Coordinates of C-alpha atoms and ligand atoms in Angstrom, one line a residue:
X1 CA 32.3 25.9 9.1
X2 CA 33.0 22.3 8.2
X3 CA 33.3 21.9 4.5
X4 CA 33.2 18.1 2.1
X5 CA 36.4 16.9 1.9
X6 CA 36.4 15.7 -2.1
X7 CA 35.9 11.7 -1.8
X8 CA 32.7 13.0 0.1
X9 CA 32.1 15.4 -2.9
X10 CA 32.4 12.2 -5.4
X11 CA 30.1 10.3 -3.5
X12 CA 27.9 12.8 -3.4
X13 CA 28.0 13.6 -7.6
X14 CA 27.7 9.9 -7.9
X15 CA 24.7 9.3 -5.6
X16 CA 23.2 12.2 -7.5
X17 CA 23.7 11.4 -11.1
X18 CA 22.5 7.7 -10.3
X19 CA 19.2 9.4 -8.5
X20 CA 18.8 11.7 -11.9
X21 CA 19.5 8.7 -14.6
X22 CA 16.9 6.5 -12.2
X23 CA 14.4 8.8 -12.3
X24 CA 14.8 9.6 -16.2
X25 CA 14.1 6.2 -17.6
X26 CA 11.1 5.1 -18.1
X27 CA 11.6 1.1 -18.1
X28 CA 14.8 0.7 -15.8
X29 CA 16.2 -3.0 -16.3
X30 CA 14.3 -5.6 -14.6
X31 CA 16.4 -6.7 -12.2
X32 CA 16.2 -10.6 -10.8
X33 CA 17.3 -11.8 -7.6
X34 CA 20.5 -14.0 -6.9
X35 CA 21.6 -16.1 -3.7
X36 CA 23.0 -14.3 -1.2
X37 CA 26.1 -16.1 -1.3
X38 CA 26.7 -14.8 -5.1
X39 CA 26.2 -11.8 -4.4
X40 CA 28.7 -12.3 -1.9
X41 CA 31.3 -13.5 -4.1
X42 CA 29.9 -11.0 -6.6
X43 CA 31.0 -8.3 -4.1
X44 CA 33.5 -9.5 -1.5
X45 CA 33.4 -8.1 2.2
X46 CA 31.5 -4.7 2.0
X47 CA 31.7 -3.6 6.1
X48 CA 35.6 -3.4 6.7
X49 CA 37.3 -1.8 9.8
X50 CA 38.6 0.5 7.2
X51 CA 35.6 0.7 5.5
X52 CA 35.8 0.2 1.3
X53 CA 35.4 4.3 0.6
X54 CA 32.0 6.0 -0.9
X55 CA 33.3 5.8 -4.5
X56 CA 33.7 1.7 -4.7
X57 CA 30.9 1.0 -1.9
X58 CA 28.4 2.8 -4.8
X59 CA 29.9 1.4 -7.4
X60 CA 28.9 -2.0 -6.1
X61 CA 25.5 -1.0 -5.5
X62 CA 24.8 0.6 -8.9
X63 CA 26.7 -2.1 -11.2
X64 CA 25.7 -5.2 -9.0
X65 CA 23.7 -5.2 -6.3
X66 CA 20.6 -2.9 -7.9
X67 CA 20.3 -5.4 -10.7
X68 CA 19.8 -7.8 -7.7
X69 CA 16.2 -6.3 -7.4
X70 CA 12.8 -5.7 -9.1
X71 CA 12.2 -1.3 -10.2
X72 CA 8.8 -1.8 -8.7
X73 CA 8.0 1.4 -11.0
X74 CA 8.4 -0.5 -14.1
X75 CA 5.6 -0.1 -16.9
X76 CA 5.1 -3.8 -17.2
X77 CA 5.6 -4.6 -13.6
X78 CA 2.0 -5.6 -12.8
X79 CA 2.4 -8.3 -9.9
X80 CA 1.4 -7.6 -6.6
X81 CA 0.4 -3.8 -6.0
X82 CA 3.0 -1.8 -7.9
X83 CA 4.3 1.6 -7.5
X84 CA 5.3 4.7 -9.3
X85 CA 6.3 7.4 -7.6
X86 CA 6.5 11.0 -8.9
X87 CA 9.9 12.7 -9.8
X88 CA 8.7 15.2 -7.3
X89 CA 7.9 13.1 -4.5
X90 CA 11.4 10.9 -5.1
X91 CA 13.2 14.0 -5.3
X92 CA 11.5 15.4 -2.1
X93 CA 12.2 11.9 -0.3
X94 CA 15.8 12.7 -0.3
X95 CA 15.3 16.4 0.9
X96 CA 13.4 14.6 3.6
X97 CA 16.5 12.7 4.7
X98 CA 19.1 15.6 4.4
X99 CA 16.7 17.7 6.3
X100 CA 16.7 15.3 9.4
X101 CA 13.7 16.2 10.8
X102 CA 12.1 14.3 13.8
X103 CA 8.5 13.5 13.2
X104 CA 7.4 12.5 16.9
X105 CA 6.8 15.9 18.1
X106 CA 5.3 19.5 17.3
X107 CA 8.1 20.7 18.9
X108 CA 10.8 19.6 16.8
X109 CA 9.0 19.2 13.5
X110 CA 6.5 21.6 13.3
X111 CA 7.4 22.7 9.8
X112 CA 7.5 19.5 8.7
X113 CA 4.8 18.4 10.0
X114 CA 2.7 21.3 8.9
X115 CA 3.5 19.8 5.3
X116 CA 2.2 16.6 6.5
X117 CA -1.0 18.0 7.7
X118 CA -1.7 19.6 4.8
X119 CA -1.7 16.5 2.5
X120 CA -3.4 14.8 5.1
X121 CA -6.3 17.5 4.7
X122 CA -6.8 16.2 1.3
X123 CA -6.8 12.8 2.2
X124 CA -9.5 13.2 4.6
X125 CA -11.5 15.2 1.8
X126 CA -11.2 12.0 -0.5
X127 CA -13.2 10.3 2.3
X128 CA -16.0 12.3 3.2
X129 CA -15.3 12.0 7.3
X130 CA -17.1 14.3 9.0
X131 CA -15.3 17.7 10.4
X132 CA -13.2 16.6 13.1
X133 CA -11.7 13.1 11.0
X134 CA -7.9 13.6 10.8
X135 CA -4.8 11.1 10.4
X136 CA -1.2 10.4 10.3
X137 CA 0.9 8.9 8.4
X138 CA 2.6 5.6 8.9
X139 CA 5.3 3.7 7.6
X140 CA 2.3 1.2 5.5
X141 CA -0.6 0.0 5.9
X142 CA 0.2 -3.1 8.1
X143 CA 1.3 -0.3 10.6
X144 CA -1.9 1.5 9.8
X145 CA -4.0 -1.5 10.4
X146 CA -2.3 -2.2 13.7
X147 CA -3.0 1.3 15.1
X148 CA -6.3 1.0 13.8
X149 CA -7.3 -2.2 15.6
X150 CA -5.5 -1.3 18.7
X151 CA -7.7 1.5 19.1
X152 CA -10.6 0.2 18.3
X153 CA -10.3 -2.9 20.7
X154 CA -9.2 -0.1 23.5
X155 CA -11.9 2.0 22.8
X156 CA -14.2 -1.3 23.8
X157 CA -12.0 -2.0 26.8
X158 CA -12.8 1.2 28.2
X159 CA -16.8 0.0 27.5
X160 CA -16.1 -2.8 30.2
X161 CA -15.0 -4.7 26.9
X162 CA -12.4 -7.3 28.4
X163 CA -14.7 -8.7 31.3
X164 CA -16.2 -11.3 28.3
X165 CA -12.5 -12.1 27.6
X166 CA -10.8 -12.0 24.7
X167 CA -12.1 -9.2 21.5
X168 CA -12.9 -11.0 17.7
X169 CA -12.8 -9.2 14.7
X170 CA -15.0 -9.9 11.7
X171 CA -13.0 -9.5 8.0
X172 CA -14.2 -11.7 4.6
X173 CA -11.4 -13.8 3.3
X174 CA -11.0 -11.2 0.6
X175 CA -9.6 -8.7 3.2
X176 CA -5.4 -8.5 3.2
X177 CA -3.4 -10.7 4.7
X178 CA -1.8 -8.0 7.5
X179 CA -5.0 -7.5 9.0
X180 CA -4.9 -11.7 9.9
X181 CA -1.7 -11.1 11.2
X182 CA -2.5 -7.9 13.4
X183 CA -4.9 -9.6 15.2
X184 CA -2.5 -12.1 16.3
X185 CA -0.4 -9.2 17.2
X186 CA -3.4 -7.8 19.4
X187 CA -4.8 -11.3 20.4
X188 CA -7.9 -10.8 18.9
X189 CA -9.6 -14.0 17.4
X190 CA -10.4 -13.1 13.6
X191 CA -14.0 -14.6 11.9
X192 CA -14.1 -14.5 8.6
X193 CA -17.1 -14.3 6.0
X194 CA -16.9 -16.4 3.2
X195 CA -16.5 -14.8 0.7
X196 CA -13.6 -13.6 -1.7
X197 CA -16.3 -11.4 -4.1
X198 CA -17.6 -7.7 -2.5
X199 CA -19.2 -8.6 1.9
X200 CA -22.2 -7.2 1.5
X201 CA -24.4 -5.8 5.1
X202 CA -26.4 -8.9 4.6
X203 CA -23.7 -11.3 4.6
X204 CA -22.3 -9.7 7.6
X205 CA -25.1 -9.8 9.6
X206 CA -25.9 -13.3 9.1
X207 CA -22.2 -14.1 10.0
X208 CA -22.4 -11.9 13.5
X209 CA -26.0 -13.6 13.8
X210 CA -24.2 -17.1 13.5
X211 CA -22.1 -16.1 16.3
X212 CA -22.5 -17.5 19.8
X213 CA -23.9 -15.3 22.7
X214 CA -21.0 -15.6 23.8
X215 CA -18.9 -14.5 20.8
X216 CA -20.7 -11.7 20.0
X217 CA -20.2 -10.1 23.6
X218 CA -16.6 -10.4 22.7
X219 CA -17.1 -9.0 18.9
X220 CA -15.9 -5.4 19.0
X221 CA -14.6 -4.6 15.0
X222 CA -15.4 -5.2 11.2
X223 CA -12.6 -4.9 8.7
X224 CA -14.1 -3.9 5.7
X225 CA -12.1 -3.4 1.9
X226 CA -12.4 -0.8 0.1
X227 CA -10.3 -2.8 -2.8
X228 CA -9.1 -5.9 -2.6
X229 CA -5.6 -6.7 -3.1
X230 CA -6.5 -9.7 -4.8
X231 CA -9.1 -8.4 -7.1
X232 CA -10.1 -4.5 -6.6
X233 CA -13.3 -5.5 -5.0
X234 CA -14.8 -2.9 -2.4
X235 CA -17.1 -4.4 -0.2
X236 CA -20.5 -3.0 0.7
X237 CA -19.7 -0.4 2.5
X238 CA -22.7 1.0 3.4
X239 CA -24.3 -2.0 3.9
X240 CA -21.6 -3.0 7.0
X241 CA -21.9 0.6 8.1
X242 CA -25.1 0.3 8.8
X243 CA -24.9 -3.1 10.6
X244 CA -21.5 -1.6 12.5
X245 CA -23.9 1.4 13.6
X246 CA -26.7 -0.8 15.0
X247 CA -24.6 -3.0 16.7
X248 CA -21.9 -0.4 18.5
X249 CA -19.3 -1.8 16.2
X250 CA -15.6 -0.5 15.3
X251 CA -16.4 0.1 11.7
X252 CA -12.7 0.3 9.9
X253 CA -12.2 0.5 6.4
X254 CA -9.3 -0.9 4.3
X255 CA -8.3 1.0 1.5
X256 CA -4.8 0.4 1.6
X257 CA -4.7 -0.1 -2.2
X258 CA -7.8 1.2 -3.4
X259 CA -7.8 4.4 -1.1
X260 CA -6.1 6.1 -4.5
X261 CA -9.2 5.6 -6.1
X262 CA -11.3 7.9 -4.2
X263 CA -10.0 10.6 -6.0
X264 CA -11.1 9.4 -9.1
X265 CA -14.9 10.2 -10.4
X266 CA -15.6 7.4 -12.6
X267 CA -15.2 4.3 -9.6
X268 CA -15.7 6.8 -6.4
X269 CA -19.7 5.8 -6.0
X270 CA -18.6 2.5 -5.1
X271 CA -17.2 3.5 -2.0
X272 CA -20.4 5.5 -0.9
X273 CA -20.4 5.0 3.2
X274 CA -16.7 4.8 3.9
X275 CA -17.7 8.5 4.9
X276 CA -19.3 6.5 7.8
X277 CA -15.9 4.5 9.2
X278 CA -15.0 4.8 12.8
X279 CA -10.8 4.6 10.8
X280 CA -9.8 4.5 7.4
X281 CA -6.1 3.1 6.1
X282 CA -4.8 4.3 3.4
X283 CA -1.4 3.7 1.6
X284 CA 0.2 6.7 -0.3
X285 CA 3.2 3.9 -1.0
X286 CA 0.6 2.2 -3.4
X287 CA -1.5 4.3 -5.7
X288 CA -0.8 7.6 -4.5
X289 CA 2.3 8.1 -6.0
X290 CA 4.2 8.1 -3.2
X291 CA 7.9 6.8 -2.8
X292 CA 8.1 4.0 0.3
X293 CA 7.2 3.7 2.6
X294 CA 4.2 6.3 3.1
X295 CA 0.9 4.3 4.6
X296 CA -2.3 6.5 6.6
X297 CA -4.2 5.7 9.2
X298 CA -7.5 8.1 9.5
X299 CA -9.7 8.5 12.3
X300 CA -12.9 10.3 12.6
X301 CA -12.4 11.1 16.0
X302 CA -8.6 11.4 16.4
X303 CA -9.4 12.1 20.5
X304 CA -10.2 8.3 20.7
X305 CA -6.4 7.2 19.1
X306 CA -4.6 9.8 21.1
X307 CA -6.1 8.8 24.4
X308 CA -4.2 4.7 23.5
X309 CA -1.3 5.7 21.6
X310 CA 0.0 8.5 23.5
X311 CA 3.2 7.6 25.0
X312 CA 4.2 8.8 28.8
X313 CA 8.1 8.8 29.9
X314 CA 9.6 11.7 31.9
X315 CA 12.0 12.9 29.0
X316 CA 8.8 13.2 27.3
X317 CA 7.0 15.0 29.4
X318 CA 8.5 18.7 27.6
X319 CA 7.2 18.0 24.3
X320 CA 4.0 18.4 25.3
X321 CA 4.8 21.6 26.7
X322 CA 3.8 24.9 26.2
X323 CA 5.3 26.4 23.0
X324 CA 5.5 22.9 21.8
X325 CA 1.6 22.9 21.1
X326 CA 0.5 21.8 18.2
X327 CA -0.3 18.0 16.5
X328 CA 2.1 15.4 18.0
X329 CA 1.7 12.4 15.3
X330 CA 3.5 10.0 18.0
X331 CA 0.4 10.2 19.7
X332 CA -1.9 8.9 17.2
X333 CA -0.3 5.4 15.9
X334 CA 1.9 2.9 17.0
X335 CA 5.7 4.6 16.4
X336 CA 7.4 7.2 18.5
X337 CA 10.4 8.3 16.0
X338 CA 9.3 8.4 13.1
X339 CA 10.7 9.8 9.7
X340 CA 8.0 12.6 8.4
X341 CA 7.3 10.2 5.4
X342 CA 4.3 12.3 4.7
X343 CA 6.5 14.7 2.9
X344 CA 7.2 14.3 -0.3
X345 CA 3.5 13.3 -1.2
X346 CA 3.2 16.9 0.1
X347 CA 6.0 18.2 -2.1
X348 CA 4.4 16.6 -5.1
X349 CA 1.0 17.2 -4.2
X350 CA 2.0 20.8 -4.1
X351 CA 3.4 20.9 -7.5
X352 CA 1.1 18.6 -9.2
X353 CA -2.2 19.7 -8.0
X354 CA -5.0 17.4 -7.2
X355 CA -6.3 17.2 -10.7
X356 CA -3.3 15.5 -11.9
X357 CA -3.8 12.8 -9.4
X358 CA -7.0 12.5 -10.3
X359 CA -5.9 11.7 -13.9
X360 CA -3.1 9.7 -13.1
X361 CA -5.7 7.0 -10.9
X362 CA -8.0 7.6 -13.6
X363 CA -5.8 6.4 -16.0
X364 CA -4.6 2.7 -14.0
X365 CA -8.6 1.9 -13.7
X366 CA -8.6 2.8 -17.9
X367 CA -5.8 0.5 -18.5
X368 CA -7.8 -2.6 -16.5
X369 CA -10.4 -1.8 -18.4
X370 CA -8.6 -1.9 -21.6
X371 CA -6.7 -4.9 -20.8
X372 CA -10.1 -6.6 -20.4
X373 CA -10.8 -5.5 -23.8
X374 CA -7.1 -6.6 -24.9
X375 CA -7.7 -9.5 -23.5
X376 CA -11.0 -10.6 -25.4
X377 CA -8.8 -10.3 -28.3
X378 CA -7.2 -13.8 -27.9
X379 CA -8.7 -16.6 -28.3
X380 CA -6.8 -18.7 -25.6
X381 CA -7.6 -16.2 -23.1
X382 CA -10.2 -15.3 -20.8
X383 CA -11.6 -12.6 -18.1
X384 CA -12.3 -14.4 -14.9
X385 CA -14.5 -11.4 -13.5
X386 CA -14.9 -7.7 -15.1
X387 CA -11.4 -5.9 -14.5
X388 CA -12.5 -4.1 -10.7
X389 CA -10.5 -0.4 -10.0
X390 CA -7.6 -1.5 -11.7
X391 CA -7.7 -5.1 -11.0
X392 CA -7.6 -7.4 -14.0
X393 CA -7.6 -11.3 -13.3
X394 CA -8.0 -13.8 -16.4
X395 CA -7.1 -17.2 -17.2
X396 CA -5.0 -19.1 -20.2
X397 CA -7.4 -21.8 -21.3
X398 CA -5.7 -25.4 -20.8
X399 CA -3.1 -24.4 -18.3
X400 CA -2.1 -25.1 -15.1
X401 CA -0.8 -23.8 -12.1
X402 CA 3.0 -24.8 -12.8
X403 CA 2.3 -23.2 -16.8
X404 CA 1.7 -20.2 -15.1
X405 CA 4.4 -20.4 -12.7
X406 CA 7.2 -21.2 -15.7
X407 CA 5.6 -18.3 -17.8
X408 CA 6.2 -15.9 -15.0
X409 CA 10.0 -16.7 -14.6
X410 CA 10.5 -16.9 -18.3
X411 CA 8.9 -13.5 -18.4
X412 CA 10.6 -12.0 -15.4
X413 CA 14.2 -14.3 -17.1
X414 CA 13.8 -11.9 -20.5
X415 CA 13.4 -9.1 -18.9
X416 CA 9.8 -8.5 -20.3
X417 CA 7.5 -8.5 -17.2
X418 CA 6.7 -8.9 -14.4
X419 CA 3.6 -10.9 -14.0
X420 CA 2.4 -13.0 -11.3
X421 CA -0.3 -15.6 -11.3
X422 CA -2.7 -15.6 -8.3
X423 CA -5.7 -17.7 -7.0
X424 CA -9.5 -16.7 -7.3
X425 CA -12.0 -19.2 -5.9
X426 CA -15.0 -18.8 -8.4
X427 CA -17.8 -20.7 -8.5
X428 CA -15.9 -24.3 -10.1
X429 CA -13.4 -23.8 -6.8
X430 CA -10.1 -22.7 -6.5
X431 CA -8.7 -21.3 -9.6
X432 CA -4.9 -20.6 -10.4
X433 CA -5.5 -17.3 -12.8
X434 CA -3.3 -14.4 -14.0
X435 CA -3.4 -11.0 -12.6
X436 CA -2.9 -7.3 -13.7
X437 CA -2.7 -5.1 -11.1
X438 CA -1.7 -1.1 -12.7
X439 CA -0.6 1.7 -11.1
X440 CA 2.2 3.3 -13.2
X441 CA 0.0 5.6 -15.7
X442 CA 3.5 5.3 -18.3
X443 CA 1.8 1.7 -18.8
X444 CA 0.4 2.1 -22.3
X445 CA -1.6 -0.5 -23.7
X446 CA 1.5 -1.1 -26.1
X447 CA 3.2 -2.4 -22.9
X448 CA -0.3 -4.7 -22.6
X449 CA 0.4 -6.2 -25.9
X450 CA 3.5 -7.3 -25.0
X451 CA 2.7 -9.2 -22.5
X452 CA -0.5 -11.0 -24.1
X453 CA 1.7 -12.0 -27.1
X454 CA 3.8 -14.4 -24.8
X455 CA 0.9 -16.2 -23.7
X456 CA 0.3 -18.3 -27.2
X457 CA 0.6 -21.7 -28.1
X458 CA 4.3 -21.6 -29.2
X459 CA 5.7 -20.1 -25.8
X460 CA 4.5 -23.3 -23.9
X461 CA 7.8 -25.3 -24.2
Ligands
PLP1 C1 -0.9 -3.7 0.8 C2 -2.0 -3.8 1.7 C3 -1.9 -3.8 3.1 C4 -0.5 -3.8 3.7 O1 0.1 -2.6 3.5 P1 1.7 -2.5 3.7 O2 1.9 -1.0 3.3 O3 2.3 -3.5 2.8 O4 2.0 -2.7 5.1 C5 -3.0 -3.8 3.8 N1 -4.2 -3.9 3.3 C6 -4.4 -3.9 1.9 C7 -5.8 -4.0 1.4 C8 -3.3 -3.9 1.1 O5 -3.5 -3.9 -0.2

């Protein structure tokens, strides 16, 4: 029996008590970013022949090189999509590492990936997918996009697809910027309708009619949003179902973000006909509560995904033996090894109950709508569209883009916010506007004061 030798013990109290303390506070310092060649001097040569030892090598990290980056999981973090994962879940990520359990395979992981399974049933239940629908999870959504689109342009390959050359995807300009990218990555051309508010059936049907002959022979998939990054807008969901159905299209839905907000009663009708998607993604790592990186991919016939992302090499060949039978999730998206990083939403999930997710998603689309209010309090602001899920985009009257920029930094500088300014092309063009994006349901609207306030007159210097 090998036992810690006592600089391994230290290490391992330190690691501890810094996980503890992180998880305690509620608004950790927000940490800004310095050049790498400070932080270099800051620190000195960290990888040694000799190595530095546990004890000094942490100490580095937790007095310098954390306060290098932004706690995500701050209250008034509210750029980009923010995060806050549960105690439970961040605790449960780090069983997941000790445990070292490889998520490719039944065979090794079935434990595991029983867990897995089991918070991937509830997923699935948010949707509405018909019996049969079932998922994996990835390590985001750009992952679950790819997987997505990959099977959805093989599943038209095998339909004599490729003979009209290469496949095109139809998005709006609202949809995220990985799904652009991922068809790069598959080499399919992307169209996109024009338009940044909710792609309604119509509007897709006049862009598909708009199409070449030729084109649409090669048009295999829509990308609809359920949620904008940009702006919480879900599209018409129903509406593009319907046109996917008539036309033999990959219908695949988007919910990386707004995929949290299926559990929640008040906003769930506006999603009516995801139900009807050929894949869904959604991203635990977002509004789920979930630590990183935790995205989902869900398909409603899982047979299709398996028959293109099932890998074959002779060393293989064993986990698909006999004994080993049970759900392989190598076979159903892009990765072979693959952390089980559907774990700890399990673990939390399990000691939370559903309910309390419920009322934590509940609770970010209550603060957007509060902030709205807020935010018809001051007379030098102004909503730029109704706050959507939990989506809240308004404008400072008289400034401009670089305003907006020097607020953020002087913000982000002071330790106050984190607040990013965006673009929203409304109907007088291309607008540089503010955003509020919540996830964290510790935001109170307290925190929202505090951020309004520094928008007035006298912070313009
Ligand atoms: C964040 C996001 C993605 C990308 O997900 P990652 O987890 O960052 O890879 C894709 N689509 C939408 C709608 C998103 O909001």
């Amino acid at each position: 029996m090998h036992t810690l030798d006592i600089d391994t013990v230290e290490m391992t109290l330190d690691v501890m008590k810094f996980a503890i303390n992180r998880i305690t506070v509620r608004d950790p310092e927000l940490g800004i970013p310095k050049k790498e060649e400070d932080l270099k001097q800051l620190v000195g040569e960290t990888v040694t022949a000799k190595g530095i030892g546990g004890e000094q090598a942490f100490r580095l990290f937790r007095d310098v090189l954390v306060k290098a980056t932004v706690p995500i999981d701050h209250p008034r973090h509210l750029a980009f999509v923010p995060a806050a994962p549960t105690r439970a879940a961040i605790m449960f990520d780090l069983v997941t590492s000790a445990s070292s359990i490889h998520g490719a395979y039944w065979m090794e992981g079935a434990g595991g990936i029983f867990c897995e399974n089991r918070a991937m049933d509830w997923l699935v239940s948010l949707t509405g997918m018909p019996e049969g629908a079932f998922g994996v999870f990835t390590s985001g959504g750009t992952a679950a996009n790819l997987s997505a689109m990959v099977t959805a342009r093989e599943v038209w390959r095998e339909g004599g697809g490729t003979q009209h050359g290469k496949g095109i995807i139809v998005a709006s300009i609202g949809a995220h910027s990985s799904i652009k990218a991922m068809a790069k990555v598959i080499d399919a051309d992307i169209r996109l309708v024009d338009t940044e508010d909710r792609m309604s059936g119509e509007a897709l049907e006049k862009a598909i009619a708009a199409l070449s002959d030729a084109e649409r022979e090669r048009l295999f998939g829509v990308v609809a949003t359920g949620g904008t990054t940009n702006a919480g807008i879900v599209d018409d969901l129903q509406g593009i179902a319907r046109v996917c159905r008539d036309r033999g299209l990959w219908f695949h839905v988007d919910a990386a973000y707004g995929g949290g907000a299926l559990a929640a009663d008040s906003v769930r009708h506006l999603f009516r006909g995801i139900e009807q998607a050929d894949s869904v993604t959604i991203d635990p790592h977002k509004w789920l509560f979930t630590p990183y990186d935790c995205g989902a991919i869900i398909y409603r016939d899982p047979e299709q995904a398996r028959r293109v992302h099932s890998q074959e090499g002779s060393y293989l060949d064993i986990f698909k033996d006999e004994g080993a039978h049970g759900f392989n999730p190598a076979d159903y998206q892009i990765q072979l090894t693959r952390r089980l990083r559907g774990l700890p939403l399990w673990f939390s999930l399990a000691t939370h109950g559903t309910d309390r997710y419920k009322e934590a998603v509940e609770e970010g689309i209550r603060l957007a709508v509060r902030a709205g209010e807020l935010i018809g309090e001051y007379p030098d602001l102004e909503l730029v569209r109704a706050p959507s899920l939990s989506c809240v985009l308004f404008r400072r009257k008289g400034w401009n883009p670089d305003d907006y920029n020097q607020w953020t930094y002087r913000n982000h500088r002071a330790g106050i916010s984190l607040v990013t300014p965006t673009k929203w092309r409304g109907t007088g063009g291309m607008e540089t506007v503010l955003r509020f994006c919540f996830i964290n349901p510790d935001t109170t609207e307290e925190d929202i004061r505090i951020i309004l306030d520094t928008l007035g007159d006298q912070e313009i210097t």
